[in-house]
XYZ file of C-alpha atoms in Angstrom:
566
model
C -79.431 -67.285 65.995
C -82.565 -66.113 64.462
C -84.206 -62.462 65.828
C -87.724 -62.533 65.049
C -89.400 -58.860 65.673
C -92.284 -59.192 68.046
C -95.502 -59.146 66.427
C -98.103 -56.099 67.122
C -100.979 -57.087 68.634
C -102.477 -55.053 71.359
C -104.049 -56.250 73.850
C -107.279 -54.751 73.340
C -107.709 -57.547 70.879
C -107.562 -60.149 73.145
C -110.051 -58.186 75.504
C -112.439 -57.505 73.541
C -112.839 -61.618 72.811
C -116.330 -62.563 74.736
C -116.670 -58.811 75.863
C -120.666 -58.597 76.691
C -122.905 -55.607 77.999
C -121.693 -56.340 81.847
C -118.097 -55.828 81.172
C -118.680 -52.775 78.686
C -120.944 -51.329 82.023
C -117.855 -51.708 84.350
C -115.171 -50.314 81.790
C -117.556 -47.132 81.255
C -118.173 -46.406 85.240
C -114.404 -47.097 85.587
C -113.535 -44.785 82.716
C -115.405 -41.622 83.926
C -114.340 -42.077 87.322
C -110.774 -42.120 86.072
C -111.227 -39.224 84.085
C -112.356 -37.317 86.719
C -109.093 -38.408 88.567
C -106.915 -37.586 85.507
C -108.209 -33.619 85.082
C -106.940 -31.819 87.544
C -103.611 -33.898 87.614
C -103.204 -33.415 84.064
C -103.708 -29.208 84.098
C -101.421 -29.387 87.331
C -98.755 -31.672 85.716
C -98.655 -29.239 82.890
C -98.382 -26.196 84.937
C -95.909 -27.789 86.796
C -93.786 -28.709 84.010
C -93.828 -24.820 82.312
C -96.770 -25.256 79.999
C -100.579 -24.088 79.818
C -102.903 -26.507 81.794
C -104.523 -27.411 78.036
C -100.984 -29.618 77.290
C -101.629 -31.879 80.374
C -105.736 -32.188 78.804
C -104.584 -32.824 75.681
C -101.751 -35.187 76.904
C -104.166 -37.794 78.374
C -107.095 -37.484 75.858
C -104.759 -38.100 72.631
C -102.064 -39.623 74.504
C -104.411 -41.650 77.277
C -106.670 -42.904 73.870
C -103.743 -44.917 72.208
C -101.817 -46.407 74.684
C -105.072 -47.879 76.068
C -105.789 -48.971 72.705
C -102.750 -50.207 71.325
C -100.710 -50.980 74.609
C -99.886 -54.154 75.721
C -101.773 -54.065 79.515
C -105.545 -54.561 79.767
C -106.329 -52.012 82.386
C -102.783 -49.153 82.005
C -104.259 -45.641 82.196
C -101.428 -43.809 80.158
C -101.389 -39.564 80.351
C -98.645 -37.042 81.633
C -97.060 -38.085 84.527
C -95.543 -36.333 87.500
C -91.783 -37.850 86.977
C -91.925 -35.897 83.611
C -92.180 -32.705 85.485
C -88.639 -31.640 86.270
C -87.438 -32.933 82.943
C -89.982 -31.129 80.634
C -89.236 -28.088 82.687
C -85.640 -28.294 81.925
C -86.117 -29.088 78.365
C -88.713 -25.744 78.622
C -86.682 -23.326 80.066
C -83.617 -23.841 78.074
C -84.463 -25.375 75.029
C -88.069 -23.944 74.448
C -91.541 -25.271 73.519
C -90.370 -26.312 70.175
C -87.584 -27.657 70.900
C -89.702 -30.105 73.559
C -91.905 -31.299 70.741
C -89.141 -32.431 69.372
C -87.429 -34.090 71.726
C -90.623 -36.256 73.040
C -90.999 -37.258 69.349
C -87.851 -38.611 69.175
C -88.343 -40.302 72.465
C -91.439 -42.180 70.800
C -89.089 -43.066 68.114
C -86.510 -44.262 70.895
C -89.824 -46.153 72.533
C -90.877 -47.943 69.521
C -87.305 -49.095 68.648
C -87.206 -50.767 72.087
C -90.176 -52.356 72.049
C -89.435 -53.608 68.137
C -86.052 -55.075 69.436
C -87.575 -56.701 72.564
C -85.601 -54.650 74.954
C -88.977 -54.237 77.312
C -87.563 -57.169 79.465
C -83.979 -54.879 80.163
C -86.353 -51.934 81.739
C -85.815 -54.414 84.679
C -82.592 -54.737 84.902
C -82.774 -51.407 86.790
C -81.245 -51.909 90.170
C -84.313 -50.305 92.754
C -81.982 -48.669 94.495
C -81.711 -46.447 91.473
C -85.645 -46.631 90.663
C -86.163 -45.385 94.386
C -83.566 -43.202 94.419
C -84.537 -40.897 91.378
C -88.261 -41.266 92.401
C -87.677 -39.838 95.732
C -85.848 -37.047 94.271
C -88.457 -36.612 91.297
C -90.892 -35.668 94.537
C -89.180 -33.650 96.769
C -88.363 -31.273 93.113
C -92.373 -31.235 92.430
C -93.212 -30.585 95.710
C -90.633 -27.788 95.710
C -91.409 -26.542 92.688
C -95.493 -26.008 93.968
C -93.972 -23.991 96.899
C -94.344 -20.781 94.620
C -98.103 -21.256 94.266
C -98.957 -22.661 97.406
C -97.520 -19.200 98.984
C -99.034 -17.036 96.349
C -95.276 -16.058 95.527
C -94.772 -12.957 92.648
C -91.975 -14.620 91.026
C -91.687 -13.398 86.954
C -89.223 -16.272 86.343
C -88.867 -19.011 87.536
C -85.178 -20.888 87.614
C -85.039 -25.054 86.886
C -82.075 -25.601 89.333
C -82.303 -26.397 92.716
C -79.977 -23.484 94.199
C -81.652 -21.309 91.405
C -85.697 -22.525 93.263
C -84.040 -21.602 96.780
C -82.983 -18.282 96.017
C -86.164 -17.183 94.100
C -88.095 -18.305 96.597
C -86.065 -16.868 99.776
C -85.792 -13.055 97.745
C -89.711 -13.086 96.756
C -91.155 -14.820 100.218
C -92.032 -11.257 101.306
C -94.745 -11.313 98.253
C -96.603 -14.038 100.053
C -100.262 -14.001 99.500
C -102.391 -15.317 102.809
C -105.358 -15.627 100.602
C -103.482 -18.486 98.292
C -101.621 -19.842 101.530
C -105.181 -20.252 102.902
C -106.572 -21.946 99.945
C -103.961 -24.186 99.448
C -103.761 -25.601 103.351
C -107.472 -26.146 103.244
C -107.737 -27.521 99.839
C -104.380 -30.030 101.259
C -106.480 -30.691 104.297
C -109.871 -31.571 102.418
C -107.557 -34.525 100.165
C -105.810 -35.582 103.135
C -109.050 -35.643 105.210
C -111.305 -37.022 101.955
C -108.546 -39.725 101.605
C -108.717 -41.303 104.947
C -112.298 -40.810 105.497
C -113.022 -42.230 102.154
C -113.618 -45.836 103.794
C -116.242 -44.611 106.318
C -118.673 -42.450 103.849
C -120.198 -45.658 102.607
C -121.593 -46.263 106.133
C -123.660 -43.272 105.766
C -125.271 -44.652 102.610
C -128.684 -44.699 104.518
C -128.080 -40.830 105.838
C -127.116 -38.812 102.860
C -127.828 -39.112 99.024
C -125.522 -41.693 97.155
C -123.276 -42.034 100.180
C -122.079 -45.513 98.765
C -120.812 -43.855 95.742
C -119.386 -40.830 98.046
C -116.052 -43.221 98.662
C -115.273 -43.379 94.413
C -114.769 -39.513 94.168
C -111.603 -38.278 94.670
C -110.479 -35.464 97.412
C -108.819 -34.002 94.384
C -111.959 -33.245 92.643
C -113.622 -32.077 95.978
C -111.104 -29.668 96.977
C -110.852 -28.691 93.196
C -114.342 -27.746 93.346
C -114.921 -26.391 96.172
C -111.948 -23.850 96.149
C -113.136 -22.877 92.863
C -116.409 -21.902 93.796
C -114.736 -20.059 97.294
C -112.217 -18.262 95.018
C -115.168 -17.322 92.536
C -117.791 -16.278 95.149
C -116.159 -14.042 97.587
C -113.703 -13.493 94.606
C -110.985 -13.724 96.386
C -107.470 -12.085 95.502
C -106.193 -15.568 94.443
C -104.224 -15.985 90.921
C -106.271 -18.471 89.035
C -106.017 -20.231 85.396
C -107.921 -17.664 83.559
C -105.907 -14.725 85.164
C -102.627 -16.679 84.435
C -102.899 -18.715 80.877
C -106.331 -17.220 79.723
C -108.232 -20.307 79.992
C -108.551 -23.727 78.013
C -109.500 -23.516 74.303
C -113.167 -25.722 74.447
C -111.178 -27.802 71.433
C -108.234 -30.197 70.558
C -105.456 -27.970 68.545
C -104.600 -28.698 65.058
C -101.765 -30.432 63.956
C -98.494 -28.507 64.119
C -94.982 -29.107 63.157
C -92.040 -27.390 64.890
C -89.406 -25.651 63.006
C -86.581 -28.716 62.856
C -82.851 -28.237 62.635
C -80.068 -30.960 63.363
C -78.104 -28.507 65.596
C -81.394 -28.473 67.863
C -81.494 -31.936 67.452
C -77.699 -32.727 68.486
C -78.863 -31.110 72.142
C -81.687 -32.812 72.517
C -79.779 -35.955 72.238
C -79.764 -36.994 76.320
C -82.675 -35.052 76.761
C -84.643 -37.583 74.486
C -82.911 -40.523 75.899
C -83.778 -39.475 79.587
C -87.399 -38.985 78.273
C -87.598 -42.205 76.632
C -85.595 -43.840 79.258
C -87.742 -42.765 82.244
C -90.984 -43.420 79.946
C -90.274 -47.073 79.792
C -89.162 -47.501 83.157
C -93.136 -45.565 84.683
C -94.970 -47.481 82.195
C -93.518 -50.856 82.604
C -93.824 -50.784 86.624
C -97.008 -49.351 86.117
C -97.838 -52.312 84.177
C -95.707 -54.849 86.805
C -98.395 -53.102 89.835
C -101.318 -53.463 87.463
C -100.816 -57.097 86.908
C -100.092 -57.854 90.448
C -103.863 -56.447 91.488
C -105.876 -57.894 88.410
C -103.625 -61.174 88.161
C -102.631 -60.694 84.422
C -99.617 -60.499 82.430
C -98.780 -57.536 80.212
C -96.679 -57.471 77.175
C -93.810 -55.212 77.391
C -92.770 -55.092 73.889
C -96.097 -53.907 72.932
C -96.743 -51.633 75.770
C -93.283 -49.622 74.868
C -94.488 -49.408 71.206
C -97.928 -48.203 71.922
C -95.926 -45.429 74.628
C -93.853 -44.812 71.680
C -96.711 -44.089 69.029
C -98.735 -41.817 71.837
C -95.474 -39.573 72.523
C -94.461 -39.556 68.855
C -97.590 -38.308 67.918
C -99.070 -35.923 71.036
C -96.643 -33.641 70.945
C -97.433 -32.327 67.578
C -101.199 -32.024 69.038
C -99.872 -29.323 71.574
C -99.439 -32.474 74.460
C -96.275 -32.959 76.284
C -94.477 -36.527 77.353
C -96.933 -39.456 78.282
C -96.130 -42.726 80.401
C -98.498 -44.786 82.501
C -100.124 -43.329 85.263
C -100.285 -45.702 88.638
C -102.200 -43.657 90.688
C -104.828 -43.199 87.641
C -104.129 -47.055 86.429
C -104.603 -48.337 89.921
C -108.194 -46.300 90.192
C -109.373 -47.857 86.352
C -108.126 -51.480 88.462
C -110.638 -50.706 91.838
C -113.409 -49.372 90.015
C -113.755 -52.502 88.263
C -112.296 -52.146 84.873
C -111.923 -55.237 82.879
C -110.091 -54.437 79.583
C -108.657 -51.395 77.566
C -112.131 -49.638 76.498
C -111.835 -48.091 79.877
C -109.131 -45.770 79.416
C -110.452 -45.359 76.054
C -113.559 -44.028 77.733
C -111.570 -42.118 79.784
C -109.935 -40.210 76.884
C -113.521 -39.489 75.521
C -114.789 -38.300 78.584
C -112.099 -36.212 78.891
C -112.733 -34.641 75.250
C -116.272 -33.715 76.361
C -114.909 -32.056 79.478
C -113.089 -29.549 77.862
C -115.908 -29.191 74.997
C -118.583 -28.724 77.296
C -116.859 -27.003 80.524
C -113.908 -25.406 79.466
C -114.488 -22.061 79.999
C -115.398 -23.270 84.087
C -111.872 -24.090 84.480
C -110.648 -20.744 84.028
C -111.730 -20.441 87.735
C -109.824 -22.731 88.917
C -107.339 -21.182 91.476
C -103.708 -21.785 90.921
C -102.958 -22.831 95.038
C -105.258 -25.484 94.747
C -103.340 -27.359 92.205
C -100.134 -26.649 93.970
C -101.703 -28.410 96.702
C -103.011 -31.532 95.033
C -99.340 -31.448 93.406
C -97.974 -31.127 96.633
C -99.542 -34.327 97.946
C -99.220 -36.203 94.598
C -95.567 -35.543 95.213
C -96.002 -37.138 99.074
C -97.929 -40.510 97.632
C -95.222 -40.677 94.803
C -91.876 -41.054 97.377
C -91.261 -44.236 98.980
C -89.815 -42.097 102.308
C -90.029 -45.284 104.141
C -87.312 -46.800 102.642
C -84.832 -44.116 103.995
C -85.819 -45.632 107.339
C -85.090 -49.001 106.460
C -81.406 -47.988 104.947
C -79.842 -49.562 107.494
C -81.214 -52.861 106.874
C -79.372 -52.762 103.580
C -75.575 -53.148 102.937
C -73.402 -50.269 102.325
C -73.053 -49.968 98.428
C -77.347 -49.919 97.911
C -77.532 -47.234 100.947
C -74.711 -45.398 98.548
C -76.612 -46.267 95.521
C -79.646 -45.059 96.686
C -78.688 -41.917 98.409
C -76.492 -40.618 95.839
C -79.160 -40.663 93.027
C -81.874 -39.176 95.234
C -78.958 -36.262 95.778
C -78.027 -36.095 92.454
C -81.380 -35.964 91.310
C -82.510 -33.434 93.773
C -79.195 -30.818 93.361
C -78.316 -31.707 89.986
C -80.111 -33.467 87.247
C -81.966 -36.806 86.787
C -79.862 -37.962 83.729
C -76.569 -37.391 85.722
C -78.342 -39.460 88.894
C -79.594 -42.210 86.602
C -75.800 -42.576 84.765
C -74.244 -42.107 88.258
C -76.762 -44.707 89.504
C -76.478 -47.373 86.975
C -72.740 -47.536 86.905
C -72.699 -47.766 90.676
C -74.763 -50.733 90.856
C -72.606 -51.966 87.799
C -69.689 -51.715 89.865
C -71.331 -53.116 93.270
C -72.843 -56.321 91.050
C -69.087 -57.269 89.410
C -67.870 -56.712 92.798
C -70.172 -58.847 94.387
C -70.036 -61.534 91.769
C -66.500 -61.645 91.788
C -66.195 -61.991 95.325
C -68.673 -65.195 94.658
C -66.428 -66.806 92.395
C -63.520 -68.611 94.316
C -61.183 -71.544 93.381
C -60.475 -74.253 95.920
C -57.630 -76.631 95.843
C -58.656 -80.465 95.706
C -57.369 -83.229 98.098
C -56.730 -86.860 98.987
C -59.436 -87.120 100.927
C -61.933 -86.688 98.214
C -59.829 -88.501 95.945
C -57.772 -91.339 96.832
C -55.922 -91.285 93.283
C -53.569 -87.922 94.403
C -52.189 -89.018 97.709
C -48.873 -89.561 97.373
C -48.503 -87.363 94.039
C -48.930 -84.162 95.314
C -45.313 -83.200 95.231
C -45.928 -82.824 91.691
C -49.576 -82.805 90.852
C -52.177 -79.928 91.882
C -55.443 -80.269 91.498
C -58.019 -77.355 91.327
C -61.544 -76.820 91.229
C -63.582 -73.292 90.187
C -66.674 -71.929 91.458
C -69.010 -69.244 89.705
C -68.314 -67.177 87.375
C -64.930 -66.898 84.966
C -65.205 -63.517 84.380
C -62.940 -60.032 83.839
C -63.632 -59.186 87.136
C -62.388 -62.877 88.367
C -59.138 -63.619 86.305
C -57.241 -63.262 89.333
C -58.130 -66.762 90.129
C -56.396 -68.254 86.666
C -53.830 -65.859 87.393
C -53.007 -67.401 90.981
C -52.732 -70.692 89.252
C -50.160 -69.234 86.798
C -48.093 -68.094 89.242
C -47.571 -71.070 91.504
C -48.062 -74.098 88.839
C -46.774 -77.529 89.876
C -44.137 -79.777 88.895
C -45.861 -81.603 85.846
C -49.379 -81.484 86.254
C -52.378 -79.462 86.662
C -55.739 -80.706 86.881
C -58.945 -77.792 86.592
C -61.973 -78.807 87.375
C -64.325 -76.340 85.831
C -67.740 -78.323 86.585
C -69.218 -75.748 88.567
C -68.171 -72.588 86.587
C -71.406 -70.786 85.248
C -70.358 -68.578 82.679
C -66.779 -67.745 80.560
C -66.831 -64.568 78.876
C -64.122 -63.151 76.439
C -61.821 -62.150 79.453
C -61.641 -65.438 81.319
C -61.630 -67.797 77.667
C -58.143 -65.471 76.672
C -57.133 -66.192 80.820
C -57.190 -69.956 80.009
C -56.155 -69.194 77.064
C -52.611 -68.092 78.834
C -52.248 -70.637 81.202
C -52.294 -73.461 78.496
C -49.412 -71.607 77.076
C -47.962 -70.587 79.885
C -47.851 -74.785 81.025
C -46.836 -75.251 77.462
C -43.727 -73.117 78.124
C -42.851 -74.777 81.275
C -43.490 -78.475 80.637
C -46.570 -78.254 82.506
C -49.679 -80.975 81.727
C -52.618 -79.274 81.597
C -55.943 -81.317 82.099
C -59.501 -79.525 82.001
C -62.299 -81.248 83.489
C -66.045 -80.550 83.832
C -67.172 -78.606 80.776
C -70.832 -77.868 80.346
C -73.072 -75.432 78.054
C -71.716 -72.039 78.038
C -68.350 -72.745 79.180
C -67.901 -75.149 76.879
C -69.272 -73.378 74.488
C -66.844 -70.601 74.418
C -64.272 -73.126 74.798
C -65.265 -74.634 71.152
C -65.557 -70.663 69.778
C -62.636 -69.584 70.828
C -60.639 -72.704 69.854
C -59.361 -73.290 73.327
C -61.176 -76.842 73.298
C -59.287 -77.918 69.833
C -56.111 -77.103 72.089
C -56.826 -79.647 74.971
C -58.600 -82.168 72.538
C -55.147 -82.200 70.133
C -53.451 -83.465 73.383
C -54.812 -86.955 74.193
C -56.226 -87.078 77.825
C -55.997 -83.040 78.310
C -59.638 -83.302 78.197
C -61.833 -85.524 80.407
C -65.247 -85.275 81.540
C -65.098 -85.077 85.273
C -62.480 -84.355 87.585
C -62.009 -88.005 89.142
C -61.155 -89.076 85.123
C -58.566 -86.034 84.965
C -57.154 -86.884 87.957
C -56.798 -90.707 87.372
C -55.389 -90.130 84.000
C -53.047 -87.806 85.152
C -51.920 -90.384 87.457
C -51.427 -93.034 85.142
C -48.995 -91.186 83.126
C -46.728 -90.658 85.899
C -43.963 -92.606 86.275
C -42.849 -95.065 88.993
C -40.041 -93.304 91.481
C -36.901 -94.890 91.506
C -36.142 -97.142 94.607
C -33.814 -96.224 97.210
């Protein structure tokens, strides 16, 4: 079989075919409106995660530029994302800044390998028990984590465990600070009220100023602003980003390298996998959603190589781990983006943000970004599916509910492994229970009544697998007289397990006198048969092979002979 590696061509080629002043117009307006979506989500996704607000910034300006550029979607917003939180943190806390650069470069390495061997397809194979089940847990951690700045909590250190979170914030909840509590409730209230009143504000187009463009700005960037300019004007005791991290440098960093050592790297190892592993999973639903609204197709192979260049390279920019972004990907779609130079624009607009206003987001208060977090982490569950549980059969309900557990008490990359082998187990289960063997009789075929004293006749259903031997193994056990028939017509698939099965009961009938005839066998089957040289067996026994089952049967019956008269 030849493997061809896939050929890189981003899709911004293909875009930019026919691209005219009236498409360039849209992908601009979209851009800047998803950049204003992306800011405080990036500075909050970084805070979140243990870092300074500028490694969220720089994240989805270096980050956000390639993977729109070089990705294999036409409209994929890519920046940091908020199921990188709890993992970054982790790698943070016990590992160290340095220690993170490394590990998301190696998870671009891991990205670009998968793309390169066509493994974007495989991302799917995910059961969505698991997807849902880590996602939900992913959000109840953020949301818990923001609990600390949404009360205005003194807490020095912060733990990355779940017990650890709980007991910090139970000893320190007598430091709460009403004056952060109260920000953060009203700046929650002004998303959630912006949100669903979003749809009405074009109605009072001919009332206020640009009320039809009202609708396109986010209640993120409205609370944003207006808490900052609360906090700042009745200076309010309130801890904000300058007080905390100093403010945001007004330019990109220079390139860096970490200090590198293979011990480091040795216990990075799952970290990087989980990193890479979750990457591809965020960007290539992302991607799945994206194509559903603009009725497209993305390439996954190039998508996971362009998510493997932007987190192989960020990182040693001061950025932090980068996916695709729904909630900014799905703005870029609405507000009428039409090919990659959107998030492109994006990125730019972005990197004149923090040239031209950095030094305004030092004002920024802390409790407002625990509350956009906080509802960021409410949009990002899919809570509704714990309703419908018991819709479902028992093993997805376990499935599901042990990975959001996991996730939420543990850690992600013992949920994911936990998940994945449970709906390994639950599929061979279930597809073993679908293969079955049934035995044949006269009344389908005239040519065995009277014979079946000493003939049997069998036919196989599904899939000859190692979690379905049992049915050659039943047929081992209670052979007939002189002759078995198997009728494997409607057998799917033969791996290694079930071709050494067969292999067993043709000497097993050899070593009793049994006739073996095999009937029925079609592409894979058959072709395992010829690999494994099961098929010379039966062909260097005249008749042992015959196309369908009525031809095994009659010449199984010919070869019988007459019974003696009475």
């Amino acid at each position: 079989m030849n493997f061809a590696l896939p050929r890189f061509r981003p899709r911004l080629v293909d875009a930019l075919k026919d691209y005219d002043k009236a498409r360039l117009t849209k992908d601009v307006a979209a851009g800047v409106t998803v950049a204003v979506v992306a800011l405080p989500l990036a500075m909050a996704f970084a805070i979140a995660s243990g870092l300074k607000p500028e490694a969220g910034i720089f994240t989805a300006i270096i980050a956000g530029f390639i993977i729109s550029a070089l990705g294999g979607s036409r409209v994929q917003i890519g920046g940091p994302a908020g199921a990188f939180i709890v993992i970054v943190y982790g790698i943070v806390q016990q590992y160290g800044v340095a220690n993170l650069i490394i590990a998301t470069a190696m998870s671009g390495v891991l990205l670009i390998l998968m793309g390169l061997f066509r493994l974007g397809t495989l991302v799917r194979f995910i059961p969505i028990s698991v997807v849902i089940g880590f996602t939900n847990g992913i959000a109840v951690l953020i949301g818990l984590s923001q609990i600390k700045d949404f009360l205005g909590l003194k807490i020095p250190h912060m733990p990355g465990d779940f017990f650890g979170i709980l007991g910090a914030l139970w000893s320190h909840l007598h430091t709460l600070n009403p004056w952060a509590l109260g920000v953060a409730l009203v700046s929650l209230a002004i998303i959630v009220g912006w949100q669903r009143g979003a749809a009405r504000i074009p109605r009072l187009g001919p009332i206020l100023p640009f009320g039809d463009k009202l609708s396109s700005v986010p209640g993120s960037i409205v609370a944003l602003v207006l808490a900052t300019a609360v906090v700042g004007i009745f200076n309010l005791p309130v801890e904000t980003i300058g007080s905390k991290f100093g403010g945001i440098p007004a330019a990109l960093p220079a390139f860096a390298l970490p200090s590198f050592s293979w011990e480091s790297a040795r216990f990075l190892l799952m970290p990087t996998i989980t990193l890479a592993l979750l990457g591809a999973i965020e960007s290539l639903l992302c991607a799945r959603v994206a194509d559903g609204m603009i009725g497209d197709r993305h390439d996954p192979n190039q998508e996971l190589m362009a998510q493997g260049l932007a987190n192989f390279v960020t990182p040693f920019f001061g950025g932090m781990p980068a996916t695709g972004t729904i909630a900014r990907t799905v703005t870029n779609v609405k507000n009428g983006a039409t090919s990659p130079v959107a998030g492109m624009v994006h990125a730019f607009t972005l990197l004149a943000v923090i040239l031209i206003a950095a030094p305004l987001a030092s004002s920024i208060p802390l409790a407002c970004l625990a509350a956009i977090l906080m509802f960021v982490a409410w949009n990002m569950g899919e809570w509704r599916e714990f309703t419908r549980l018991r819709t479902y059969r028992l093993p997805y309900r376990i499935t599901l509910l042990a990975v959001f557990f996991l996730t939420v008490v543990f850690d992600l990359t013992v949920a994911v492994q936990f998940g994945i082998f449970a709906a390994c187990l639950t599929f061979i289960y279930r597809i073993s229970s679908l293969s079955r063997s049934e035995q044949l009789t006269a009344a389908e075929y005239p040519a065995l009544a009277g014979h079946e004293a000493k003939l049997q006749a069998w036919r196989l259903y599904g899939a000859l697998f190692f979690g379905a031997t049992k049915l050659v193994e039943a047929l081992e056990d209670h052979l007939p007289p002189q002759t078995l028939v198997l009728d494997l017509k409607n057998v799917i698939y033969v791996d290694s397990t079930g071709a050494e099965a067969l292999e067993n009961l043709v000497a097993t009938c050899h070593k009793r006198g049994v006739r073996l005839i095999v009937s029925g066998l079609m592409n894979q089957p058959l072709d395992i048969a010829r690999r494994t040289g099961l098929l010379g067996q039966l062909e260097a026994q005249a008749g042992d092979l015959q196309p369908d089952v009525a031809a095994a049967v009659e010449e199984a019956v010919r070869t019988f002979k007459p019974e003696p008269l009475e």
